[in-house]
mmCIF file of C-alpha atoms in Angstrom:
data_model
loop_
_atom_site.group_PDB
_atom_site.id
_atom_site.type_symbol
_atom_site.label_atom_id
_atom_site.label_comp_id
_atom_site.label_asym_id
_atom_site.label_seq_id
_atom_site.Cartn_x
_atom_site.Cartn_y
_atom_site.Cartn_z
ATOM 1 C CA UNK A 925 -13.615 1.524 -9.334
ATOM 2 C CA UNK A 926 -13.469 1.505 -5.525
ATOM 3 C CA UNK A 927 -12.450 -1.289 -3.394
ATOM 4 C CA UNK A 928 -14.138 -4.381 -2.386
ATOM 5 C CA UNK A 929 -14.969 -3.903 1.471
ATOM 6 C CA UNK A 930 -13.109 -6.716 2.111
ATOM 7 C CA UNK A 931 -9.850 -5.304 1.303
ATOM 8 C CA UNK A 932 -9.156 -5.238 5.130
ATOM 9 C CA UNK A 933 -8.518 -8.855 5.389
ATOM 10 C CA UNK A 934 -6.314 -9.023 1.928
ATOM 11 C CA UNK A 935 -2.818 -7.728 1.358
ATOM 12 C CA UNK A 936 -3.407 -3.831 -0.217
ATOM 13 C CA UNK A 937 -0.654 -3.638 -1.731
ATOM 14 C CA UNK A 938 -1.983 -7.048 -4.303
ATOM 15 C CA UNK A 939 1.135 -9.161 -2.857
ATOM 16 C CA UNK A 940 0.469 -12.453 -2.186
ATOM 17 C CA UNK A 941 -0.693 -13.234 1.469
ATOM 18 C CA UNK A 942 0.723 -16.946 1.532
ATOM 19 C CA UNK A 943 3.081 -17.872 3.867
ATOM 20 C CA UNK A 944 6.358 -18.752 2.495
ATOM 21 C CA UNK A 945 6.743 -21.439 5.316
ATOM 22 C CA UNK A 946 4.264 -24.361 5.754
ATOM 23 C CA UNK A 947 5.640 -26.004 8.756
ATOM 24 C CA UNK A 948 2.144 -25.587 10.578
ATOM 25 C CA UNK A 949 1.243 -28.300 8.163
ATOM 26 C CA UNK A 950 2.772 -30.892 10.237
ATOM 27 C CA UNK A 951 -0.029 -30.409 12.643
ATOM 28 C CA UNK A 952 -2.653 -32.235 10.313
ATOM 29 C CA UNK A 953 -1.768 -35.417 10.711
ATOM 30 C CA UNK A 954 -2.038 -35.390 14.727
ATOM 31 C CA UNK A 955 -5.584 -33.638 14.611
ATOM 32 C CA UNK A 956 -6.629 -35.905 12.307
ATOM 33 C CA UNK A 957 -5.253 -39.255 14.363
ATOM 34 C CA UNK A 958 -6.787 -37.493 17.533
ATOM 35 C CA UNK A 959 -9.956 -36.787 15.796
ATOM 36 C CA UNK A 960 -9.871 -40.076 13.985
ATOM 37 C CA UNK A 961 -9.971 -42.051 17.434
ATOM 38 C CA UNK A 962 -12.844 -39.428 19.263
ATOM 39 C CA UNK A 963 -15.065 -40.354 16.338
ATOM 40 C CA UNK A 964 -14.250 -44.144 16.640
ATOM 41 C CA UNK A 965 -14.187 -44.192 20.183
ATOM 42 C CA UNK A 966 -16.100 -41.505 21.728
ATOM 43 C CA UNK A 967 -19.606 -41.694 23.006
ATOM 44 C CA UNK A 968 -21.732 -40.527 26.347
ATOM 45 C CA UNK A 969 -20.976 -37.059 25.043
ATOM 46 C CA UNK A 970 -23.600 -34.758 25.545
ATOM 47 C CA UNK A 971 -24.755 -33.094 21.953
ATOM 48 C CA UNK A 972 -23.835 -29.477 21.320
ATOM 49 C CA UNK A 973 -26.680 -26.940 21.702
ATOM 50 C CA UNK A 974 -28.710 -26.086 18.620
ATOM 51 C CA UNK A 975 -27.350 -23.525 16.588
ATOM 52 C CA UNK A 976 -23.496 -24.851 17.902
ATOM 53 C CA UNK A 977 -20.419 -26.041 15.365
ATOM 54 C CA UNK A 978 -18.120 -26.235 17.773
ATOM 55 C CA UNK A 979 -16.552 -24.960 21.168
ATOM 56 C CA UNK A 980 -13.298 -24.142 21.862
ATOM 57 C CA UNK A 981 -12.849 -24.834 25.955
ATOM 58 C CA UNK A 982 -17.087 -23.832 26.290
ATOM 59 C CA UNK A 983 -16.772 -21.515 24.070
ATOM 60 C CA UNK A 984 -19.395 -21.382 21.448
ATOM 61 C CA UNK A 985 -18.606 -21.046 17.316
ATOM 62 C CA UNK A 986 -22.313 -20.745 16.166
ATOM 63 C CA UNK A 987 -24.009 -21.868 12.947
ATOM 64 C CA UNK A 988 -25.042 -18.342 11.379
ATOM 65 C CA UNK A 989 -21.009 -17.089 12.364
ATOM 66 C CA UNK A 990 -19.907 -20.187 10.377
ATOM 67 C CA UNK A 991 -22.456 -19.638 7.543
ATOM 68 C CA UNK A 992 -21.668 -15.500 7.731
ATOM 69 C CA UNK A 993 -17.923 -16.242 7.579
ATOM 70 C CA UNK A 994 -18.324 -18.456 4.603
ATOM 71 C CA UNK A 995 -20.304 -16.292 2.060
ATOM 72 C CA UNK A 996 -18.325 -13.646 3.341
ATOM 73 C CA UNK A 997 -15.127 -15.685 1.906
ATOM 74 C CA UNK A 998 -17.107 -16.772 -1.036
ATOM 75 C CA UNK A 999 -15.816 -13.780 -3.040
ATOM 76 C CA UNK A 1000 -16.515 -15.724 -6.763
ATOM 77 C CA UNK A 1001 -19.573 -17.162 -8.664
ATOM 78 C CA UNK A 1002 -18.418 -19.893 -11.828
ATOM 79 C CA UNK A 1003 -22.307 -20.081 -12.646
ATOM 80 C CA UNK A 1004 -22.202 -23.817 -10.917
ATOM 81 C CA UNK A 1005 -24.186 -24.341 -7.672
ATOM 82 C CA UNK A 1006 -20.738 -26.242 -5.616
ATOM 83 C CA UNK A 1007 -20.702 -30.231 -5.117
ATOM 84 C CA UNK A 1008 -21.542 -31.392 -1.689
ATOM 85 C CA UNK A 1009 -18.130 -31.621 -1.195
ATOM 86 C CA UNK A 1010 -16.424 -28.435 -2.587
ATOM 87 C CA UNK A 1011 -19.244 -26.968 0.110
ATOM 88 C CA UNK A 1012 -17.613 -29.045 2.605
ATOM 89 C CA UNK A 1013 -14.341 -28.228 2.055
ATOM 90 C CA UNK A 1014 -15.328 -24.321 2.263
ATOM 91 C CA UNK A 1015 -16.914 -24.753 5.934
ATOM 92 C CA UNK A 1016 -13.723 -27.216 7.176
ATOM 93 C CA UNK A 1017 -11.608 -24.041 6.433
ATOM 94 C CA UNK A 1018 -13.715 -21.584 7.583
ATOM 95 C CA UNK A 1019 -14.448 -23.562 11.335
ATOM 96 C CA UNK A 1020 -10.270 -24.512 11.102
ATOM 97 C CA UNK A 1021 -10.140 -20.475 11.141
ATOM 98 C CA UNK A 1022 -12.486 -20.154 13.499
ATOM 99 C CA UNK A 1023 -10.903 -22.540 15.951
ATOM 100 C CA UNK A 1024 -7.983 -21.086 15.668
ATOM 101 C CA UNK A 1025 -8.455 -18.063 16.091
ATOM 102 C CA UNK A 1026 -11.320 -18.415 19.336
ATOM 103 C CA UNK A 1027 -7.850 -19.783 20.594
ATOM 104 C CA UNK A 1028 -5.921 -16.919 19.906
ATOM 105 C CA UNK A 1029 -8.374 -15.106 21.291
ATOM 106 C CA UNK A 1030 -8.271 -16.923 24.318
ATOM 107 C CA UNK A 1031 -4.507 -16.311 25.016
ATOM 108 C CA UNK A 1032 -4.688 -12.756 24.215
ATOM 109 C CA UNK A 1033 -7.675 -12.563 27.361
ATOM 110 C CA UNK A 1034 -5.252 -14.883 29.509
ATOM 111 C CA UNK A 1035 -2.442 -11.817 28.851
ATOM 112 C CA UNK A 1036 -5.196 -9.416 29.702
ATOM 113 C CA UNK A 1037 -4.904 -8.276 26.446
ATOM 114 C CA UNK A 1038 -7.375 -6.098 24.599
ATOM 115 C CA UNK A 1039 -8.626 -5.390 21.151
ATOM 116 C CA UNK A 1040 -10.241 -1.508 22.132
ATOM 117 C CA UNK A 1041 -13.203 0.315 20.038
ATOM 118 C CA UNK A 1042 -10.837 3.556 19.486
ATOM 119 C CA UNK A 1043 -8.051 0.572 17.410
ATOM 120 C CA UNK A 1044 -10.877 -0.233 15.591
ATOM 121 C CA UNK A 1045 -12.668 2.683 15.009
ATOM 122 C CA UNK A 1046 -8.846 4.028 13.348
ATOM 123 C CA UNK A 1047 -8.565 1.267 11.111
ATOM 124 C CA UNK A 1048 -11.800 1.747 9.919
ATOM 125 C CA UNK A 1049 -11.511 4.899 9.357
ATOM 126 C CA UNK A 1050 -8.372 4.014 6.868
ATOM 127 C CA UNK A 1051 -10.437 1.761 5.283
ATOM 128 C CA UNK A 1052 -12.798 4.372 4.458
ATOM 129 C CA UNK A 1053 -10.461 7.067 3.663
ATOM 130 C CA UNK A 1054 -10.331 4.735 -0.053
ATOM 131 C CA UNK A 1055 -13.670 5.181 -0.847
ATOM 132 C CA UNK A 1056 -15.453 8.211 -2.017
ATOM 133 C CA UNK A 1057 -18.346 10.090 0.313
ATOM 134 C CA UNK A 1058 -20.869 6.887 0.551
ATOM 135 C CA UNK A 1059 -19.862 4.335 -0.955
ATOM 136 C CA UNK A 1060 -18.626 2.477 1.206
ATOM 137 C CA UNK A 1061 -21.819 1.243 2.929
ATOM 138 C CA UNK A 1062 -23.220 1.009 -0.610
ATOM 139 C CA UNK A 1063 -20.276 -1.742 -1.518
ATOM 140 C CA UNK A 1064 -21.457 -3.423 1.621
ATOM 141 C CA UNK A 1065 -24.911 -3.764 0.376
ATOM 142 C CA UNK A 1066 -24.092 -4.803 -2.978
ATOM 143 C CA UNK A 1067 -21.535 -7.659 -1.424
ATOM 144 C CA UNK A 1068 -24.370 -8.888 1.213
ATOM 145 C CA UNK A 1069 -22.126 -8.381 3.876
ATOM 146 C CA UNK A 1070 -23.758 -7.232 7.231
ATOM 147 C CA UNK A 1071 -21.571 -4.184 8.755
ATOM 148 C CA UNK A 1072 -21.533 -5.079 12.167
ATOM 149 C CA UNK A 1073 -20.327 -8.466 10.953
ATOM 150 C CA UNK A 1074 -17.590 -6.700 8.890
ATOM 151 C CA UNK A 1075 -16.885 -5.238 12.073
ATOM 152 C CA UNK A 1076 -15.864 -8.530 13.763
ATOM 153 C CA UNK A 1077 -13.689 -9.341 11.266
ATOM 154 C CA UNK A 1078 -11.731 -5.800 11.885
ATOM 155 C CA UNK A 1079 -11.639 -6.436 15.397
ATOM 156 C CA UNK A 1080 -10.250 -9.852 14.781
ATOM 157 C CA UNK A 1081 -7.342 -9.396 12.312
ATOM 158 C CA UNK A 1082 -6.058 -6.582 15.182
ATOM 159 C CA UNK A 1083 -6.511 -8.787 18.037
ATOM 160 C CA UNK A 1084 -4.169 -11.463 15.326
ATOM 161 C CA UNK A 1085 -1.673 -8.496 14.757
ATOM 162 C CA UNK A 1086 -1.628 -8.453 18.528
ATOM 163 C CA UNK A 1087 -1.042 -11.949 19.256
ATOM 164 C CA UNK A 1088 1.509 -12.449 16.705
ATOM 165 C CA UNK A 1089 3.307 -8.974 17.825
ATOM 166 C CA UNK A 1090 2.780 -9.376 21.787
ATOM 167 C CA UNK A 1091 2.724 -12.987 22.028
ATOM 168 C CA UNK A 1092 5.190 -14.835 19.172
ATOM 169 C CA UNK A 1093 7.416 -11.975 18.816
ATOM 170 C CA UNK A 1094 9.195 -11.136 21.897
ATOM 171 C CA UNK A 1095 10.211 -14.999 22.272
ATOM 172 C CA UNK A 1096 11.862 -14.314 19.195
ATOM 173 C CA UNK A 1097 15.614 -13.491 18.494
ATOM 174 C CA UNK A 1098 17.942 -13.147 15.402
ATOM 175 C CA UNK A 1099 21.804 -12.813 16.494
ATOM 176 C CA UNK A 1100 23.804 -11.379 14.503
ATOM 177 C CA UNK A 1101 25.563 -14.583 13.871
ATOM 178 C CA UNK A 1102 22.653 -16.163 12.350
ATOM 179 C CA UNK A 1103 22.001 -13.186 9.454
ATOM 180 C CA UNK A 1104 26.069 -13.576 8.963
ATOM 181 C CA UNK A 1105 25.773 -17.113 8.000
ATOM 182 C CA UNK A 1106 22.725 -16.477 6.025
ATOM 183 C CA UNK A 1107 24.066 -13.591 4.119
ATOM 184 C CA UNK A 1108 27.310 -15.474 3.725
ATOM 185 C CA UNK A 1109 25.443 -18.875 2.115
ATOM 186 C CA UNK A 1110 22.570 -16.621 -0.069
ATOM 187 C CA UNK A 1111 25.404 -13.596 -1.502
ATOM 188 C CA UNK A 1112 23.726 -14.497 -4.952
ATOM 189 C CA UNK A 1113 20.491 -13.512 -3.565
ATOM 190 C CA UNK A 1114 21.563 -9.867 -2.661
ATOM 191 C CA UNK A 1115 22.544 -8.707 -5.734
ATOM 192 C CA UNK A 1116 20.953 -5.536 -7.856
ATOM 193 C CA UNK A 1117 20.465 -5.974 -10.769
ATOM 194 C CA UNK A 1118 20.818 -3.846 -13.852
ATOM 195 C CA UNK A 1119 18.204 -1.289 -14.055
ATOM 196 C CA UNK A 1120 16.519 1.350 -15.001
ATOM 197 C CA UNK A 1121 16.060 5.000 -13.425
ATOM 198 C CA UNK A 1122 13.283 7.249 -14.661
ATOM 199 C CA UNK A 1123 10.800 9.887 -13.904
ATOM 200 C CA UNK A 1124 6.701 9.621 -14.896
ATOM 201 C CA UNK A 1125 5.044 13.196 -14.864
ATOM 202 C CA UNK A 1126 1.814 12.601 -15.371
ATOM 203 C CA UNK A 1127 -1.876 15.020 -14.793
ATOM 204 C CA UNK A 1128 -5.029 15.597 -16.607
ATOM 205 C CA UNK A 1129 -4.470 18.812 -18.274
ATOM 206 C CA UNK A 1130 -1.755 18.503 -21.271
ATOM 207 C CA UNK A 1131 -0.809 22.262 -20.776
ATOM 208 C CA UNK A 1132 0.210 21.442 -16.818
ATOM 209 C CA UNK A 1133 2.164 18.176 -17.922
ATOM 210 C CA UNK A 1134 4.178 20.488 -20.592
ATOM 211 C CA UNK A 1135 5.045 22.314 -18.232
ATOM 212 C CA UNK A 1136 6.264 20.283 -15.731
ATOM 213 C CA UNK A 1137 7.947 18.148 -17.535
ATOM 214 C CA UNK A 1138 10.364 21.286 -18.989
ATOM 215 C CA UNK A 1139 10.752 21.785 -15.358
ATOM 216 C CA UNK A 1140 11.774 17.945 -14.418
ATOM 217 C CA UNK A 1141 14.419 17.954 -17.839
ATOM 218 C CA UNK A 1142 15.939 21.523 -16.569
ATOM 219 C CA UNK A 1143 17.010 19.237 -13.192
ATOM 220 C CA UNK A 1144 13.559 20.404 -10.672
ATOM 221 C CA UNK A 1145 13.219 18.076 -8.067
ATOM 222 C CA UNK A 1146 9.623 15.923 -8.616
ATOM 223 C CA UNK A 1147 8.796 17.905 -4.847
ATOM 224 C CA UNK A 1148 8.824 21.249 -6.923
ATOM 225 C CA UNK A 1149 7.562 20.619 -9.500
ATOM 226 C CA UNK A 1150 4.618 19.333 -8.176
ATOM 227 C CA UNK A 1151 4.833 22.384 -5.666
ATOM 228 C CA UNK A 1152 4.705 24.616 -8.984
ATOM 229 C CA UNK A 1153 2.025 22.498 -11.114
ATOM 230 C CA UNK A 1154 -0.459 20.666 -8.008
ATOM 231 C CA UNK A 1155 -2.309 18.934 -10.849
ATOM 232 C CA UNK A 1156 0.348 16.936 -12.108
ATOM 233 C CA UNK A 1157 2.305 14.221 -10.155
ATOM 234 C CA UNK A 1158 6.059 12.917 -10.598
ATOM 235 C CA UNK A 1159 6.772 9.502 -9.435
ATOM 236 C CA UNK A 1160 10.307 8.293 -9.232
ATOM 237 C CA UNK A 1161 10.989 4.427 -10.982
ATOM 238 C CA UNK A 1162 13.901 2.571 -10.696
ATOM 239 C CA UNK A 1163 13.181 -1.070 -12.537
ATOM 240 C CA UNK A 1164 14.603 -3.874 -14.833
ATOM 241 C CA UNK A 1165 14.421 -2.986 -18.372
ATOM 242 C CA UNK A 1166 13.087 -6.608 -18.921
ATOM 243 C CA UNK A 1167 10.420 -6.176 -16.163
ATOM 244 C CA UNK A 1168 8.953 -2.451 -17.123
ATOM 245 C CA UNK A 1169 5.496 -2.184 -19.083
ATOM 246 C CA UNK A 1170 5.529 -2.464 -22.790
ATOM 247 C CA UNK A 1171 4.218 1.318 -23.299
ATOM 248 C CA UNK A 1172 6.837 2.318 -20.893
ATOM 249 C CA UNK A 1173 9.400 0.626 -22.529
ATOM 250 C CA UNK A 1174 8.410 2.261 -25.981
ATOM 251 C CA UNK A 1175 8.275 5.730 -24.478
ATOM 252 C CA UNK A 1176 11.937 5.088 -22.753
ATOM 253 C CA UNK A 1177 14.222 3.580 -26.070
ATOM 254 C CA UNK A 1178 16.137 6.387 -27.155
ATOM 255 C CA UNK A 1179 15.997 8.351 -24.919
ATOM 256 C CA UNK A 1180 19.199 9.844 -23.570
ATOM 257 C CA UNK A 1181 19.991 11.166 -19.725
ATOM 258 C CA UNK A 1182 18.052 14.099 -18.814
ATOM 259 C CA UNK A 1183 15.681 13.672 -21.781
ATOM 260 C CA UNK A 1184 12.245 13.442 -21.977
ATOM 261 C CA UNK A 1185 9.205 11.871 -23.912
ATOM 262 C CA UNK A 1186 6.229 14.150 -25.745
ATOM 263 C CA UNK A 1187 3.403 14.470 -23.853
ATOM 264 C CA UNK A 1188 0.945 12.050 -24.490
ATOM 265 C CA UNK A 1189 -2.059 10.790 -23.406
ATOM 266 C CA UNK A 1190 -1.615 7.823 -21.424
ATOM 267 C CA UNK A 1191 -2.992 5.693 -18.623
ATOM 268 C CA UNK A 1192 -2.721 8.605 -16.576
ATOM 269 C CA UNK A 1193 -4.225 11.335 -18.297
ATOM 270 C CA UNK A 1194 -1.516 12.516 -20.312
ATOM 271 C CA UNK A 1195 2.187 11.343 -19.319
ATOM 272 C CA UNK A 1196 6.026 11.911 -20.275
ATOM 273 C CA UNK A 1197 8.666 9.751 -19.099
ATOM 274 C CA UNK A 1198 11.768 11.495 -18.030
ATOM 275 C CA UNK A 1199 15.090 9.508 -18.665
ATOM 276 C CA UNK A 1200 17.591 9.567 -15.485
ATOM 277 C CA UNK A 1201 20.214 7.294 -16.355
ATOM 278 C CA UNK A 1202 21.218 3.322 -16.005
ATOM 279 C CA UNK A 1203 21.519 2.434 -12.624
ATOM 280 C CA UNK A 1204 24.760 -0.632 -12.792
ATOM 281 C CA UNK A 1205 24.643 -3.792 -10.982
ATOM 282 C CA UNK A 1206 25.845 -3.424 -7.197
ATOM 283 C CA UNK A 1207 26.616 -6.551 -4.978
ATOM 284 C CA UNK A 1208 24.807 -5.549 -2.116
ATOM 285 C CA UNK A 1209 26.957 -6.006 1.528
ATOM 286 C CA UNK A 1210 25.693 -7.030 4.730
ATOM 287 C CA UNK A 1211 25.001 -3.502 6.107
ATOM 288 C CA UNK A 1212 22.845 -2.984 3.669
ATOM 289 C CA UNK A 1213 21.505 -6.347 2.931
ATOM 290 C CA UNK A 1214 20.609 -7.106 6.916
ATOM 291 C CA UNK A 1215 17.113 -5.648 7.145
ATOM 292 C CA UNK A 1216 16.361 -8.133 4.460
ATOM 293 C CA UNK A 1217 18.076 -10.859 5.551
ATOM 294 C CA UNK A 1218 16.504 -10.222 9.190
ATOM 295 C CA UNK A 1219 13.055 -9.902 7.306
ATOM 296 C CA UNK A 1220 13.686 -13.625 6.093
ATOM 297 C CA UNK A 1221 15.240 -15.517 9.279
ATOM 298 C CA UNK A 1222 12.334 -13.180 11.262
ATOM 299 C CA UNK A 1223 9.783 -14.929 8.712
ATOM 300 C CA UNK A 1224 10.938 -18.678 9.231
ATOM 301 C CA UNK A 1225 11.154 -18.453 12.651
ATOM 302 C CA UNK A 1226 7.325 -16.728 13.470
ATOM 303 C CA UNK A 1227 6.276 -19.483 11.591
ATOM 304 C CA UNK A 1228 7.500 -21.871 13.575
ATOM 305 C CA UNK A 1229 6.986 -20.130 16.761
ATOM 306 C CA UNK A 1230 3.502 -20.547 15.326
ATOM 307 C CA UNK A 1231 3.393 -24.236 14.469
ATOM 308 C CA UNK A 1232 4.655 -24.990 18.297
ATOM 309 C CA UNK A 1233 1.770 -22.646 19.633
ATOM 310 C CA UNK A 1234 -1.266 -24.129 17.510
ATOM 311 C CA UNK A 1235 0.776 -27.629 18.488
ATOM 312 C CA UNK A 1236 0.501 -27.198 22.467
ATOM 313 C CA UNK A 1237 -2.860 -25.241 21.936
ATOM 314 C CA UNK A 1238 -4.260 -28.255 20.254
ATOM 315 C CA UNK A 1239 -3.093 -30.548 23.079
ATOM 316 C CA UNK A 1240 -4.347 -29.208 25.126
ATOM 317 C CA UNK A 1241 -7.683 -26.927 24.893
ATOM 318 C CA UNK A 1242 -11.340 -28.565 24.459
ATOM 319 C CA UNK A 1243 -12.735 -28.628 21.624
ATOM 320 C CA UNK A 1244 -16.088 -30.377 20.334
ATOM 321 C CA UNK A 1245 -17.202 -30.304 16.728
ATOM 322 C CA UNK A 1246 -20.722 -31.338 14.833
ATOM 323 C CA UNK A 1247 -19.753 -34.904 13.039
ATOM 324 C CA UNK A 1248 -22.371 -32.867 10.525
ATOM 325 C CA UNK A 1249 -19.136 -31.070 8.368
ATOM 326 C CA UNK A 1250 -17.269 -35.100 8.683
ATOM 327 C CA UNK A 1251 -19.670 -37.184 7.138
ATOM 328 C CA UNK A 1252 -17.160 -39.814 5.852
ATOM 329 C CA UNK A 1253 -15.773 -39.685 9.465
ATOM 330 C CA UNK A 1254 -19.134 -39.929 10.675
ATOM 331 C CA UNK A 1255 -19.866 -43.013 8.482
ATOM 332 C CA UNK A 1256 -17.336 -44.705 9.548
ATOM 333 C CA UNK A 1257 -18.238 -43.856 13.453
ATOM 334 C CA UNK A 1258 -21.719 -44.532 12.953
ATOM 335 C CA UNK A 1259 -22.354 -47.542 15.086
ATOM 336 C CA UNK A 1260 -19.128 -46.628 18.224
ATOM 337 C CA UNK A 1261 -20.429 -42.822 18.298
ATOM 338 C CA UNK A 1262 -24.778 -42.873 18.109
ATOM 339 C CA UNK A 1263 -24.602 -42.389 21.615
ATOM 340 C CA UNK A 1264 -23.138 -39.213 21.154
ATOM 341 C CA UNK A 1265 -25.400 -36.896 20.166
ATOM 342 C CA UNK A 1266 -24.044 -36.284 16.513
ATOM 343 C CA UNK A 1267 -20.606 -34.690 18.226
ATOM 344 C CA UNK A 1268 -17.201 -35.536 18.381
ATOM 345 C CA UNK A 1269 -15.529 -34.610 21.339
ATOM 346 C CA UNK A 1270 -12.011 -34.200 22.325
ATOM 347 C CA UNK A 1271 -8.284 -32.465 23.634
ATOM 348 C CA UNK A 1272 -7.431 -32.024 19.511
ATOM 349 C CA UNK A 1273 -8.146 -29.111 17.163
ATOM 350 C CA UNK A 1274 -9.263 -27.981 14.377
ATOM 351 C CA UNK A 1275 -11.880 -31.329 11.762
ATOM 352 C CA UNK A 1276 -9.105 -32.805 9.624
ATOM 353 C CA UNK A 1277 -11.110 -35.951 9.417
ATOM 354 C CA UNK A 1278 -12.535 -35.456 6.277
ATOM 355 C CA UNK A 1279 -9.649 -35.010 4.035
ATOM 356 C CA UNK A 1280 -11.337 -32.068 2.048
ATOM 357 C CA UNK A 1281 -10.315 -29.211 3.018
ATOM 358 C CA UNK A 1282 -11.131 -29.034 7.211
ATOM 359 C CA UNK A 1283 -7.369 -28.636 8.125
ATOM 360 C CA UNK A 1284 -5.338 -26.365 10.341
ATOM 361 C CA UNK A 1285 -4.509 -22.979 9.106
ATOM 362 C CA UNK A 1286 -0.984 -22.612 7.115
ATOM 363 C CA UNK A 1287 0.428 -20.667 8.936
ATOM 364 C CA UNK A 1288 0.687 -17.302 11.497
ATOM 365 C CA UNK A 1289 -2.109 -14.751 10.925
ATOM 366 C CA UNK A 1290 -1.688 -12.025 8.207
ATOM 367 C CA UNK A 1291 -1.388 -8.330 9.452
ATOM 368 C CA UNK A 1292 2.008 -8.013 10.206
ATOM 369 C CA UNK A 1293 3.350 -7.097 6.030
ATOM 370 C CA UNK A 1294 1.716 -7.356 2.822
ATOM 371 C CA UNK A 1295 3.177 -10.447 2.116
ATOM 372 C CA UNK A 1296 6.054 -12.206 1.993
ATOM 373 C CA UNK A 1297 8.889 -11.107 -0.284
ATOM 374 C CA UNK A 1298 9.808 -13.922 -3.626
ATOM 375 C CA UNK A 1299 13.821 -12.750 -3.158
ATOM 376 C CA UNK A 1300 14.509 -9.932 -1.455
ATOM 377 C CA UNK A 1301 15.721 -7.712 -4.443
ATOM 378 C CA UNK A 1302 12.234 -7.722 -5.491
ATOM 379 C CA UNK A 1303 10.739 -4.725 -3.061
ATOM 380 C CA UNK A 1304 14.362 -3.471 -1.938
ATOM 381 C CA UNK A 1305 13.827 -0.044 -4.006
ATOM 382 C CA UNK A 1306 10.906 0.844 -1.903
ATOM 383 C CA UNK A 1307 11.905 -1.091 0.815
ATOM 384 C CA UNK A 1308 12.760 1.154 4.487
ATOM 385 C CA UNK A 1309 15.176 -0.267 7.205
ATOM 386 C CA UNK A 1310 13.651 -3.611 8.694
ATOM 387 C CA UNK A 1311 11.594 -3.299 11.661
ATOM 388 C CA UNK A 1312 11.355 -7.032 13.282
ATOM 389 C CA UNK A 1313 7.754 -6.776 13.091
ATOM 390 C CA UNK A 1314 7.251 -9.216 9.970
ATOM 391 C CA UNK A 1315 6.087 -12.637 9.393
ATOM 392 C CA UNK A 1316 4.119 -13.837 6.140
ATOM 393 C CA UNK A 1317 0.755 -14.998 6.932
ATOM 394 C CA UNK A 1318 -2.864 -15.334 5.194
ATOM 395 C CA UNK A 1319 -5.341 -14.678 7.393
ATOM 396 C CA UNK A 1320 -9.103 -14.353 5.416
ATOM 397 C CA UNK A 1321 -11.599 -14.289 8.184
ATOM 398 C CA UNK A 1322 -10.484 -13.696 11.786
ATOM 399 C CA UNK A 1323 -11.608 -14.710 15.486
ATOM 400 C CA UNK A 1324 -15.739 -15.755 15.809
ATOM 401 C CA UNK A 1325 -17.665 -12.921 15.732
ATOM 402 C CA UNK A 1326 -20.019 -11.988 18.308
ATOM 403 C CA UNK A 1327 -23.283 -14.382 18.722
ATOM 404 C CA UNK A 1328 -25.451 -11.337 18.835
ATOM 405 C CA UNK A 1329 -27.601 -12.232 15.765
ATOM 406 C CA UNK A 1330 -26.576 -9.441 13.894
ATOM 407 C CA UNK A 1331 -23.612 -11.053 11.903
ATOM 408 C CA UNK A 1332 -26.047 -13.550 9.420
ATOM 409 C CA UNK A 1333 -26.064 -12.459 5.873
ATOM 410 C CA UNK A 1334 -28.961 -13.214 3.583
ATOM 411 C CA UNK A 1335 -28.322 -14.473 0.328
ATOM 412 C CA UNK A 1336 -30.277 -13.077 -2.741
ATOM 413 C CA UNK A 1337 -33.593 -14.918 -3.754
ATOM 414 C CA UNK A 1338 -31.850 -15.879 -7.018
ATOM 415 C CA UNK A 1339 -29.444 -17.966 -5.140
ATOM 416 C CA UNK A 1340 -26.373 -15.833 -7.194
ATOM 417 C CA UNK A 1341 -23.452 -15.346 -5.377
ATOM 418 C CA UNK A 1342 -21.548 -12.018 -5.337
ATOM 419 C CA UNK A 1343 -18.607 -11.059 -7.066
ATOM 420 C CA UNK A 1344 -15.935 -9.130 -5.471
ATOM 421 C CA UNK A 1345 -14.623 -5.834 -7.524
ATOM 422 C CA UNK A 1346 -11.117 -5.036 -6.832
ATOM 423 C CA UNK A 1347 -9.329 -1.808 -6.338
#
C-alpha cells in the first residue's frame, strides 16, 4: 500500500508529532482578551475584501486557501456530517495555523531567508521515491488534493524548518553545567533495561533464507550474508523481551545464543530468528547520555523560545479576522461592531474567542525531528549523537498557499470525504 500524499507533513517514522511542552498555550489568554476587546469596541473599519478571511500585516489569507487546507487536513470520515460547532473548531484551528505561519514567512523575509525551488524539488523527490511509478499523482487524485496546493504545503514546511534552525536555534545555548544538573536529577531515566539481541533473516525465497540462516549461525556478518544472498535481508534488533511481538517471542523462546529458529513463512515472506544474546541492564554515564539530555533540554528551550516569539509577534502584528468565523463573539458584539463591516481588527493574533478550537498553535512547528521521545531510552538503539537540532512540535498545515487560484480543491459530488491511506 502506498503512503498517503500528506506524509511530508507528518512524522514519517510513525512517532507522534505533538509537542511535549505546551508553554505556547499561555498565549491563548492574551489572544482571547485582546480579540474580545477589539470585537466589543472596534468600529469604523473598512470591511475585508470579498474572499479574504484574515490579513496579517496587510497580507491576505484567502477563503479558498482556508477551505483547501482544511479539506487537506480532514483525513477521516465518520459517516455523519460534522456539526456547525465542529466545523467552526476545525476551520478555526486551520486559520490560527495559517496566521502564525504567515508571521513566520514574514520573519524569514525580513532576514532574507528564502526557500529555493531546488529545495522544494529535492524534498518532493524524496517523497515521490516512496511510490511506484505513477502512484504519487494517482494518490493525490484519490485524495482530492491539488498538486500545486500540495507543493505549497511542502514549501511551507521547509520554511518552518528554516525558521526554527536559522532564527530560533542560534539564540539558544545549553551549557555543560545545565546538562550535568539535569542528568544528576534524572539519572534513573538513563538506565538501559535488560534487552535481548537477535537477527531477523527474511526473504521471498525459502532456499535463499535457509542458506543465509546457515551463514549467520556460522558467524557471518549481516552485510556479508546480504551480499551472498541479495534477495535476503538481515536485520539486527535489540528489544526488551516484554515488548517483543508475540510471534517473535515465540520463535526466540528456548533458543540458546547463536541458535536460529527454523525457516517459516511469516510477515516478510520466509524468515528465521537468530538469538545473539542477552544485554544486561546498564546505567548510561553522562558521556553516553549527553546527546539524549541535550535533546530534552533543547526541546524545552525551543518551545520556550517559540512561545516568546509568537507572544511578541502577536502583540505588534496588524491582524484582522473575519467575525464570520467567530459567531459567539459576533453575537456579543453585534451592536457595537455593526459599522465594522463584519470584521475584527487588531494587533493581536490568532482568533480565540469562540472557545471552540480557534486557538494558537501549541508549540513550534515540526520538521527538525520525527517527534518527541517519551523516554530517553526509547530510541537509544537507533539514535546517533545529538546534533542539537531537535525541537518537538507539530505542523499539519504550514504557511499560506499562493493566492493564484490553483489551490482550490473540489469536493466529491456525493459529499464523501476522502479517507487517508497509511504507509
